[in-house]
């Protein structure tokens, strides 16, 4: 990929979002830092980015529900996915020792994922912040000798910090799934094996199972289903579903049949399955 590829991320350079972007596009990209997921969407809407890399679920913390709504409301196309192992390290300025530090700072979810480690160091006061990499940057910029950060190796390298303890997360199987978003659907994709769809069904007995059975009959696997209430509507829900298949013809048949039993049916994206962590 050449540097003309502009990728909007939530967070700053060396965050997990940038790490996911590197994993998908390669290192030679232009990262556009945004302070919120909403801002990443606005940047792409304004044609200031070619892609958005957006976290959608974590194997411990669960789904990032507001992001489903953002993707649907902006009508972006999902064109790929990345699974990133979340490896968390404790870091500080060179020369700072663990026993001398008073504070440890990171994103609240990252801190929660390291709670077993911090139980052994009660002298450390935990301070929540908005971004893992931003905590590492602040230590560097302000020369904080009393504070440690929890972040990834990318952050330690970029901001010149020393890793005191590696892999302090409680669960080594922790990963986050990121979606690759574009403004328009990628019609050139030669090979597809996964899709993300959203739809509504009527509020009567068996309405949802009727739709799900259509996919089962065509050997299309439902790898994820997520429901979200329709804002201001009682007993109405959006169903976000990830589908996987080996026979694209059967997927096409299932979609055509499902259209008859749903409303507001939308294919959010068709892409190549990529579940390598």
mmCIF file of C-alpha atoms in Angstrom:
data_model
loop_
_atom_site.group_PDB
_atom_site.id
_atom_site.type_symbol
_atom_site.label_atom_id
_atom_site.label_comp_id
_atom_site.label_asym_id
_atom_site.label_seq_id
_atom_site.Cartn_x
_atom_site.Cartn_y
_atom_site.Cartn_z
ATOM 1 C CA UNK A 1 0.000 0.000 0.000
ATOM 2 C CA UNK A 2 1.326 3.473 -0.745
ATOM 3 C CA UNK A 3 1.104 6.466 1.556
ATOM 4 C CA UNK A 4 -1.893 7.876 -0.322
ATOM 5 C CA UNK A 5 -4.099 5.477 1.664
ATOM 6 C CA UNK A 6 -5.592 7.560 4.476
ATOM 7 C CA UNK A 7 -6.942 5.584 7.424
ATOM 8 C CA UNK A 8 -8.996 7.219 10.198
ATOM 9 C CA UNK A 9 -8.677 5.691 13.661
ATOM 10 C CA UNK A 10 -10.110 6.409 17.083
ATOM 11 C CA UNK A 11 -7.137 7.353 19.237
ATOM 12 C CA UNK A 12 -3.586 8.386 18.429
ATOM 13 C CA UNK A 13 -0.553 6.832 16.785
ATOM 14 C CA UNK A 14 0.571 3.549 18.405
ATOM 15 C CA UNK A 15 -2.949 2.827 19.691
ATOM 16 C CA UNK A 16 -4.467 -0.616 19.123
ATOM 17 C CA UNK A 17 -6.512 0.897 16.293
ATOM 18 C CA UNK A 18 -3.339 1.904 14.471
ATOM 19 C CA UNK A 19 -1.854 -1.537 15.142
ATOM 20 C CA UNK A 20 -4.976 -3.084 13.548
ATOM 21 C CA UNK A 21 -4.657 -0.696 10.579
ATOM 22 C CA UNK A 22 -1.013 -1.750 10.087
ATOM 23 C CA UNK A 23 -2.034 -5.421 10.249
ATOM 24 C CA UNK A 24 -4.615 -4.937 7.478
ATOM 25 C CA UNK A 25 -2.988 -2.337 5.191
ATOM 26 C CA UNK A 26 0.726 -2.628 6.018
ATOM 27 C CA UNK A 27 2.830 0.046 7.736
ATOM 28 C CA UNK A 28 3.005 2.503 4.839
ATOM 29 C CA UNK A 29 -0.255 4.372 5.473
ATOM 30 C CA UNK A 30 -1.315 7.839 6.556
ATOM 31 C CA UNK A 31 -2.999 7.556 9.952
ATOM 32 C CA UNK A 32 -5.635 10.178 10.756
ATOM 33 C CA UNK A 33 -6.059 10.505 14.518
ATOM 34 C CA UNK A 34 -9.603 11.114 15.825
ATOM 35 C CA UNK A 35 -10.797 11.636 19.380
ATOM 36 C CA UNK A 36 -13.981 9.569 18.980
ATOM 37 C CA UNK A 37 -15.586 6.921 16.786
ATOM 38 C CA UNK A 38 -18.121 9.542 15.666
ATOM 39 C CA UNK A 39 -15.261 11.745 14.490
ATOM 40 C CA UNK A 40 -13.777 8.932 12.346
ATOM 41 C CA UNK A 41 -17.116 8.730 10.509
ATOM 42 C CA UNK A 42 -17.280 12.491 10.024
ATOM 43 C CA UNK A 43 -13.733 12.509 8.633
ATOM 44 C CA UNK A 44 -14.594 9.861 6.033
ATOM 45 C CA UNK A 45 -17.890 11.586 5.190
ATOM 46 C CA UNK A 46 -15.850 14.715 4.438
ATOM 47 C CA UNK A 47 -13.563 12.660 2.120
ATOM 48 C CA UNK A 48 -10.606 13.309 4.414
ATOM 49 C CA UNK A 49 -10.038 9.549 4.828
ATOM 50 C CA UNK A 50 -10.284 6.570 2.492
ATOM 51 C CA UNK A 51 -11.006 4.028 5.233
ATOM 52 C CA UNK A 52 -12.025 3.840 8.869
ATOM 53 C CA UNK A 53 -10.720 1.100 11.169
ATOM 54 C CA UNK A 54 -13.307 0.597 13.919
ATOM 55 C CA UNK A 55 -13.354 -1.815 16.869
ATOM 56 C CA UNK A 56 -16.627 -3.725 17.026
ATOM 57 C CA UNK A 57 -16.123 -6.363 19.731
ATOM 58 C CA UNK A 58 -13.671 -7.575 22.364
ATOM 59 C CA UNK A 59 -13.523 -11.174 23.536
ATOM 60 C CA UNK A 60 -13.712 -10.047 27.190
ATOM 61 C CA UNK A 61 -15.549 -6.708 27.180
ATOM 62 C CA UNK A 62 -18.112 -7.741 24.512
ATOM 63 C CA UNK A 63 -19.638 -5.720 21.643
ATOM 64 C CA UNK A 64 -19.234 -1.979 21.163
ATOM 65 C CA UNK A 65 -22.935 -1.422 20.547
ATOM 66 C CA UNK A 66 -22.878 2.286 19.581
ATOM 67 C CA UNK A 67 -20.535 1.445 16.700
ATOM 68 C CA UNK A 68 -23.182 -0.710 15.014
ATOM 69 C CA UNK A 69 -25.468 2.317 14.980
ATOM 70 C CA UNK A 70 -22.722 4.584 13.595
ATOM 71 C CA UNK A 71 -22.013 2.223 10.684
ATOM 72 C CA UNK A 72 -25.714 1.870 9.847
ATOM 73 C CA UNK A 73 -26.514 5.581 10.121
ATOM 74 C CA UNK A 74 -23.559 6.613 7.956
ATOM 75 C CA UNK A 75 -24.328 3.780 5.528
ATOM 76 C CA UNK A 76 -20.669 2.784 5.317
ATOM 77 C CA UNK A 77 -19.661 -0.487 3.656
ATOM 78 C CA UNK A 78 -17.764 -3.098 5.655
ATOM 79 C CA UNK A 79 -14.977 -4.301 3.347
ATOM 80 C CA UNK A 80 -12.803 -6.334 5.706
ATOM 81 C CA UNK A 81 -12.057 -7.391 9.258
ATOM 82 C CA UNK A 82 -9.007 -7.779 11.514
ATOM 83 C CA UNK A 83 -8.620 -9.790 14.702
ATOM 84 C CA UNK A 84 -5.902 -8.346 16.908
ATOM 85 C CA UNK A 85 -4.533 -10.050 20.030
ATOM 86 C CA UNK A 86 -4.589 -7.509 22.848
ATOM 87 C CA UNK A 87 -1.216 -7.776 24.579
ATOM 88 C CA UNK A 88 -0.799 -5.289 27.394
ATOM 89 C CA UNK A 89 2.522 -4.216 28.903
ATOM 90 C CA UNK A 90 3.486 -2.032 31.860
ATOM 91 C CA UNK A 91 5.854 0.759 30.819
ATOM 92 C CA UNK A 92 7.523 3.901 32.100
ATOM 93 C CA UNK A 93 10.386 6.300 31.463
ATOM 94 C CA UNK A 94 13.847 4.676 31.302
ATOM 95 C CA UNK A 95 15.237 4.285 34.821
ATOM 96 C CA UNK A 96 11.831 4.322 36.572
ATOM 97 C CA UNK A 97 11.294 1.245 38.759
ATOM 98 C CA UNK A 98 7.952 -0.411 39.460
ATOM 99 C CA UNK A 99 8.327 -0.020 43.234
ATOM 100 C CA UNK A 100 9.018 3.732 42.920
ATOM 101 C CA UNK A 101 5.948 4.564 40.818
ATOM 102 C CA UNK A 102 2.774 5.888 42.470
ATOM 103 C CA UNK A 103 0.267 5.867 39.586
ATOM 104 C CA UNK A 104 -0.677 3.633 36.690
ATOM 105 C CA UNK A 105 -2.825 4.980 33.857
ATOM 106 C CA UNK A 106 -4.611 3.556 30.809
ATOM 107 C CA UNK A 107 -7.994 3.096 29.161
ATOM 108 C CA UNK A 108 -10.534 1.687 31.688
ATOM 109 C CA UNK A 109 -11.078 -1.518 29.671
ATOM 110 C CA UNK A 110 -7.308 -2.141 29.475
ATOM 111 C CA UNK A 111 -6.972 -1.570 33.230
ATOM 112 C CA UNK A 112 -9.862 -3.963 33.913
ATOM 113 C CA UNK A 113 -8.135 -6.621 31.858
ATOM 114 C CA UNK A 114 -5.039 -6.388 34.099
ATOM 115 C CA UNK A 115 -6.798 -6.341 37.475
ATOM 116 C CA UNK A 116 -5.144 -9.579 38.701
ATOM 117 C CA UNK A 117 -1.696 -8.091 38.130
ATOM 118 C CA UNK A 118 -2.485 -4.867 39.987
ATOM 119 C CA UNK A 119 -3.887 -6.774 42.968
ATOM 120 C CA UNK A 120 -0.246 -7.629 43.724
ATOM 121 C CA UNK A 121 0.797 -3.945 43.703
ATOM 122 C CA UNK A 122 -1.627 -2.120 46.017
ATOM 123 C CA UNK A 123 0.706 0.908 46.225
ATOM 124 C CA UNK A 124 -0.203 1.864 42.643
ATOM 125 C CA UNK A 125 -3.129 4.272 42.320
ATOM 126 C CA UNK A 126 -5.131 3.482 39.162
ATOM 127 C CA UNK A 127 -6.001 6.476 36.958
ATOM 128 C CA UNK A 128 -8.397 5.978 34.027
ATOM 129 C CA UNK A 129 -7.827 7.795 30.740
ATOM 130 C CA UNK A 130 -9.278 7.896 27.229
ATOM 131 C CA UNK A 131 -6.603 6.061 25.245
ATOM 132 C CA UNK A 132 -3.787 3.591 25.944
ATOM 133 C CA UNK A 133 -1.259 5.217 23.613
ATOM 134 C CA UNK A 134 -2.135 8.730 24.817
ATOM 135 C CA UNK A 135 -1.131 7.681 28.349
ATOM 136 C CA UNK A 136 2.275 6.558 27.095
ATOM 137 C CA UNK A 137 2.684 9.821 25.155
ATOM 138 C CA UNK A 138 1.790 11.922 28.205
ATOM 139 C CA UNK A 139 4.465 10.205 30.320
ATOM 140 C CA UNK A 140 7.029 10.970 27.625
ATOM 141 C CA UNK A 141 5.877 14.563 26.971
ATOM 142 C CA UNK A 142 5.623 15.548 30.635
ATOM 143 C CA UNK A 143 8.579 13.496 31.906
ATOM 144 C CA UNK A 144 6.433 11.741 34.531
ATOM 145 C CA UNK A 145 8.702 9.637 36.758
ATOM 146 C CA UNK A 146 5.920 8.701 39.206
ATOM 147 C CA UNK A 147 3.528 7.267 36.589
ATOM 148 C CA UNK A 148 3.413 4.056 34.545
ATOM 149 C CA UNK A 149 1.206 3.298 31.543
ATOM 150 C CA UNK A 150 -0.474 0.137 30.264
ATOM 151 C CA UNK A 151 -0.205 -0.011 26.474
ATOM 152 C CA UNK A 152 1.194 -2.043 23.551
ATOM 153 C CA UNK A 153 4.763 -2.471 22.274
ATOM 154 C CA UNK A 154 4.055 0.024 19.483
ATOM 155 C CA UNK A 155 3.472 2.756 22.080
ATOM 156 C CA UNK A 156 6.602 1.858 24.054
ATOM 157 C CA UNK A 157 8.704 2.055 20.896
ATOM 158 C CA UNK A 158 7.167 5.291 19.539
ATOM 159 C CA UNK A 159 7.314 7.182 22.841
ATOM 160 C CA UNK A 160 10.657 5.825 24.065
ATOM 161 C CA UNK A 161 9.357 4.021 27.161
ATOM 162 C CA UNK A 162 10.874 1.052 28.920
ATOM 163 C CA UNK A 163 8.691 -2.069 29.336
ATOM 164 C CA UNK A 164 8.863 -3.147 32.991
ATOM 165 C CA UNK A 165 6.459 -6.096 32.815
ATOM 166 C CA UNK A 166 5.243 -7.861 29.684
ATOM 167 C CA UNK A 167 1.844 -9.470 29.078
ATOM 168 C CA UNK A 168 0.137 -8.349 32.277
ATOM 169 C CA UNK A 169 -3.373 -9.017 30.951
ATOM 170 C CA UNK A 170 -5.306 -11.593 33.006
ATOM 171 C CA UNK A 171 -6.518 -13.535 29.964
ATOM 172 C CA UNK A 172 -3.925 -14.338 27.291
ATOM 173 C CA UNK A 173 -6.698 -15.219 24.806
ATOM 174 C CA UNK A 174 -7.912 -11.598 24.732
ATOM 175 C CA UNK A 175 -8.516 -10.190 21.241
ATOM 176 C CA UNK A 176 -10.448 -7.383 19.570
ATOM 177 C CA UNK A 177 -12.209 -7.576 16.216
ATOM 178 C CA UNK A 178 -11.944 -4.473 14.033
ATOM 179 C CA UNK A 179 -13.974 -3.676 10.919
ATOM 180 C CA UNK A 180 -12.570 -1.956 7.826
ATOM 181 C CA UNK A 181 -15.070 0.615 6.533
ATOM 182 C CA UNK A 182 -15.374 2.453 3.206
ATOM 183 C CA UNK A 183 -17.923 4.973 1.908
ATOM 184 C CA UNK A 184 -18.830 2.791 -1.073
ATOM 185 C CA UNK A 185 -19.122 -0.980 -1.436
ATOM 186 C CA UNK A 186 -16.090 -2.634 -3.007
ATOM 187 C CA UNK A 187 -17.486 -4.167 -6.203
ATOM 188 C CA UNK A 188 -14.064 -5.472 -7.292
ATOM 189 C CA UNK A 189 -13.786 -8.059 -4.518
ATOM 190 C CA UNK A 190 -13.189 -11.371 -6.280
ATOM 191 C CA UNK A 191 -13.663 -13.604 -3.285
ATOM 192 C CA UNK A 192 -16.208 -13.184 -0.482
ATOM 193 C CA UNK A 193 -16.991 -15.615 2.326
ATOM 194 C CA UNK A 194 -18.566 -13.434 5.006
ATOM 195 C CA UNK A 195 -21.247 -10.751 5.215
ATOM 196 C CA UNK A 196 -22.650 -8.417 7.847
ATOM 197 C CA UNK A 197 -26.362 -7.670 7.505
ATOM 198 C CA UNK A 198 -29.009 -5.767 9.463
ATOM 199 C CA UNK A 199 -32.791 -6.164 9.379
ATOM 200 C CA UNK A 200 -36.028 -5.933 11.347
ATOM 201 C CA UNK A 201 -38.808 -8.494 11.652
ATOM 202 C CA UNK A 202 -42.448 -8.299 12.694
ATOM 203 C CA UNK A 203 -43.326 -8.622 16.372
ATOM 204 C CA UNK A 204 -45.009 -12.018 16.261
ATOM 205 C CA UNK A 205 -44.202 -15.561 17.368
ATOM 206 C CA UNK A 206 -41.491 -17.189 15.244
ATOM 207 C CA UNK A 207 -40.712 -14.101 13.132
ATOM 208 C CA UNK A 208 -36.987 -14.114 13.864
ATOM 209 C CA UNK A 209 -36.538 -17.895 13.812
ATOM 210 C CA UNK A 210 -38.241 -17.998 10.405
ATOM 211 C CA UNK A 211 -35.490 -15.772 8.981
ATOM 212 C CA UNK A 212 -32.650 -17.580 10.765
ATOM 213 C CA UNK A 213 -33.920 -20.958 9.527
ATOM 214 C CA UNK A 214 -33.678 -19.733 5.925
ATOM 215 C CA UNK A 215 -29.923 -19.300 6.335
ATOM 216 C CA UNK A 216 -29.568 -22.643 8.140
ATOM 217 C CA UNK A 217 -31.375 -24.433 5.295
ATOM 218 C CA UNK A 218 -28.797 -23.064 2.828
ATOM 219 C CA UNK A 219 -25.826 -24.048 5.059
ATOM 220 C CA UNK A 220 -25.022 -20.402 5.778
ATOM 221 C CA UNK A 221 -23.526 -20.131 9.258
ATOM 222 C CA UNK A 222 -24.612 -17.373 11.644
ATOM 223 C CA UNK A 223 -21.352 -16.541 13.412
ATOM 224 C CA UNK A 224 -22.851 -13.639 15.375
ATOM 225 C CA UNK A 225 -26.241 -12.092 16.107
ATOM 226 C CA UNK A 226 -26.694 -8.841 17.991
ATOM 227 C CA UNK A 227 -29.976 -7.068 18.715
ATOM 228 C CA UNK A 228 -30.433 -3.361 19.389
ATOM 229 C CA UNK A 229 -33.676 -1.502 20.143
ATOM 230 C CA UNK A 230 -35.008 0.885 17.503
ATOM 231 C CA UNK A 231 -34.809 4.318 19.104
ATOM 232 C CA UNK A 232 -38.212 5.462 20.370
ATOM 233 C CA UNK A 233 -40.039 2.307 19.195
ATOM 234 C CA UNK A 234 -41.390 -0.159 21.739
ATOM 235 C CA UNK A 235 -40.708 -3.850 20.988
ATOM 236 C CA UNK A 236 -38.894 -3.063 17.746
ATOM 237 C CA UNK A 237 -35.312 -4.177 17.205
ATOM 238 C CA UNK A 238 -32.537 -4.103 14.658
ATOM 239 C CA UNK A 239 -30.825 -7.474 14.270
ATOM 240 C CA UNK A 240 -27.181 -7.327 13.231
ATOM 241 C CA UNK A 241 -26.022 -10.683 11.900
ATOM 242 C CA UNK A 242 -22.675 -11.973 10.622
ATOM 243 C CA UNK A 243 -22.960 -14.754 8.032
ATOM 244 C CA UNK A 244 -20.284 -17.162 6.783
ATOM 245 C CA UNK A 245 -20.482 -19.684 3.938
ATOM 246 C CA UNK A 246 -18.505 -21.882 1.575
ATOM 247 C CA UNK A 247 -20.986 -21.706 -1.334
ATOM 248 C CA UNK A 248 -21.777 -18.127 -2.456
ATOM 249 C CA UNK A 249 -24.747 -19.291 -4.569
ATOM 250 C CA UNK A 250 -26.447 -20.654 -1.437
ATOM 251 C CA UNK A 251 -25.777 -17.377 0.381
ATOM 252 C CA UNK A 252 -27.415 -15.489 -2.512
ATOM 253 C CA UNK A 253 -30.480 -17.777 -2.384
ATOM 254 C CA UNK A 254 -30.783 -17.296 1.402
ATOM 255 C CA UNK A 255 -30.627 -13.497 1.098
ATOM 256 C CA UNK A 256 -33.325 -13.449 -1.599
ATOM 257 C CA UNK A 257 -35.626 -15.607 0.557
ATOM 258 C CA UNK A 258 -34.920 -13.612 3.738
ATOM 259 C CA UNK A 259 -35.975 -10.381 2.023
ATOM 260 C CA UNK A 260 -39.586 -11.634 1.959
ATOM 261 C CA UNK A 261 -39.737 -11.977 5.756
ATOM 262 C CA UNK A 262 -37.881 -8.837 6.867
ATOM 263 C CA UNK A 263 -38.086 -5.049 6.676
ATOM 264 C CA UNK A 264 -35.244 -2.538 6.360
ATOM 265 C CA UNK A 265 -32.962 -5.368 5.214
ATOM 266 C CA UNK A 266 -29.481 -4.051 4.423
ATOM 267 C CA UNK A 267 -26.240 -5.796 3.504
ATOM 268 C CA UNK A 268 -23.693 -3.723 5.428
ATOM 269 C CA UNK A 269 -20.796 -5.432 3.713
ATOM 270 C CA UNK A 270 -19.532 -8.545 1.944
ATOM 271 C CA UNK A 271 -15.878 -9.388 2.446
ATOM 272 C CA UNK A 272 -13.278 -12.097 2.902
ATOM 273 C CA UNK A 273 -13.447 -13.842 6.259
ATOM 274 C CA UNK A 274 -10.294 -13.189 8.269
ATOM 275 C CA UNK A 275 -10.329 -14.760 11.722
ATOM 276 C CA UNK A 276 -6.595 -15.215 12.193
ATOM 277 C CA UNK A 277 -5.609 -13.758 15.556
#
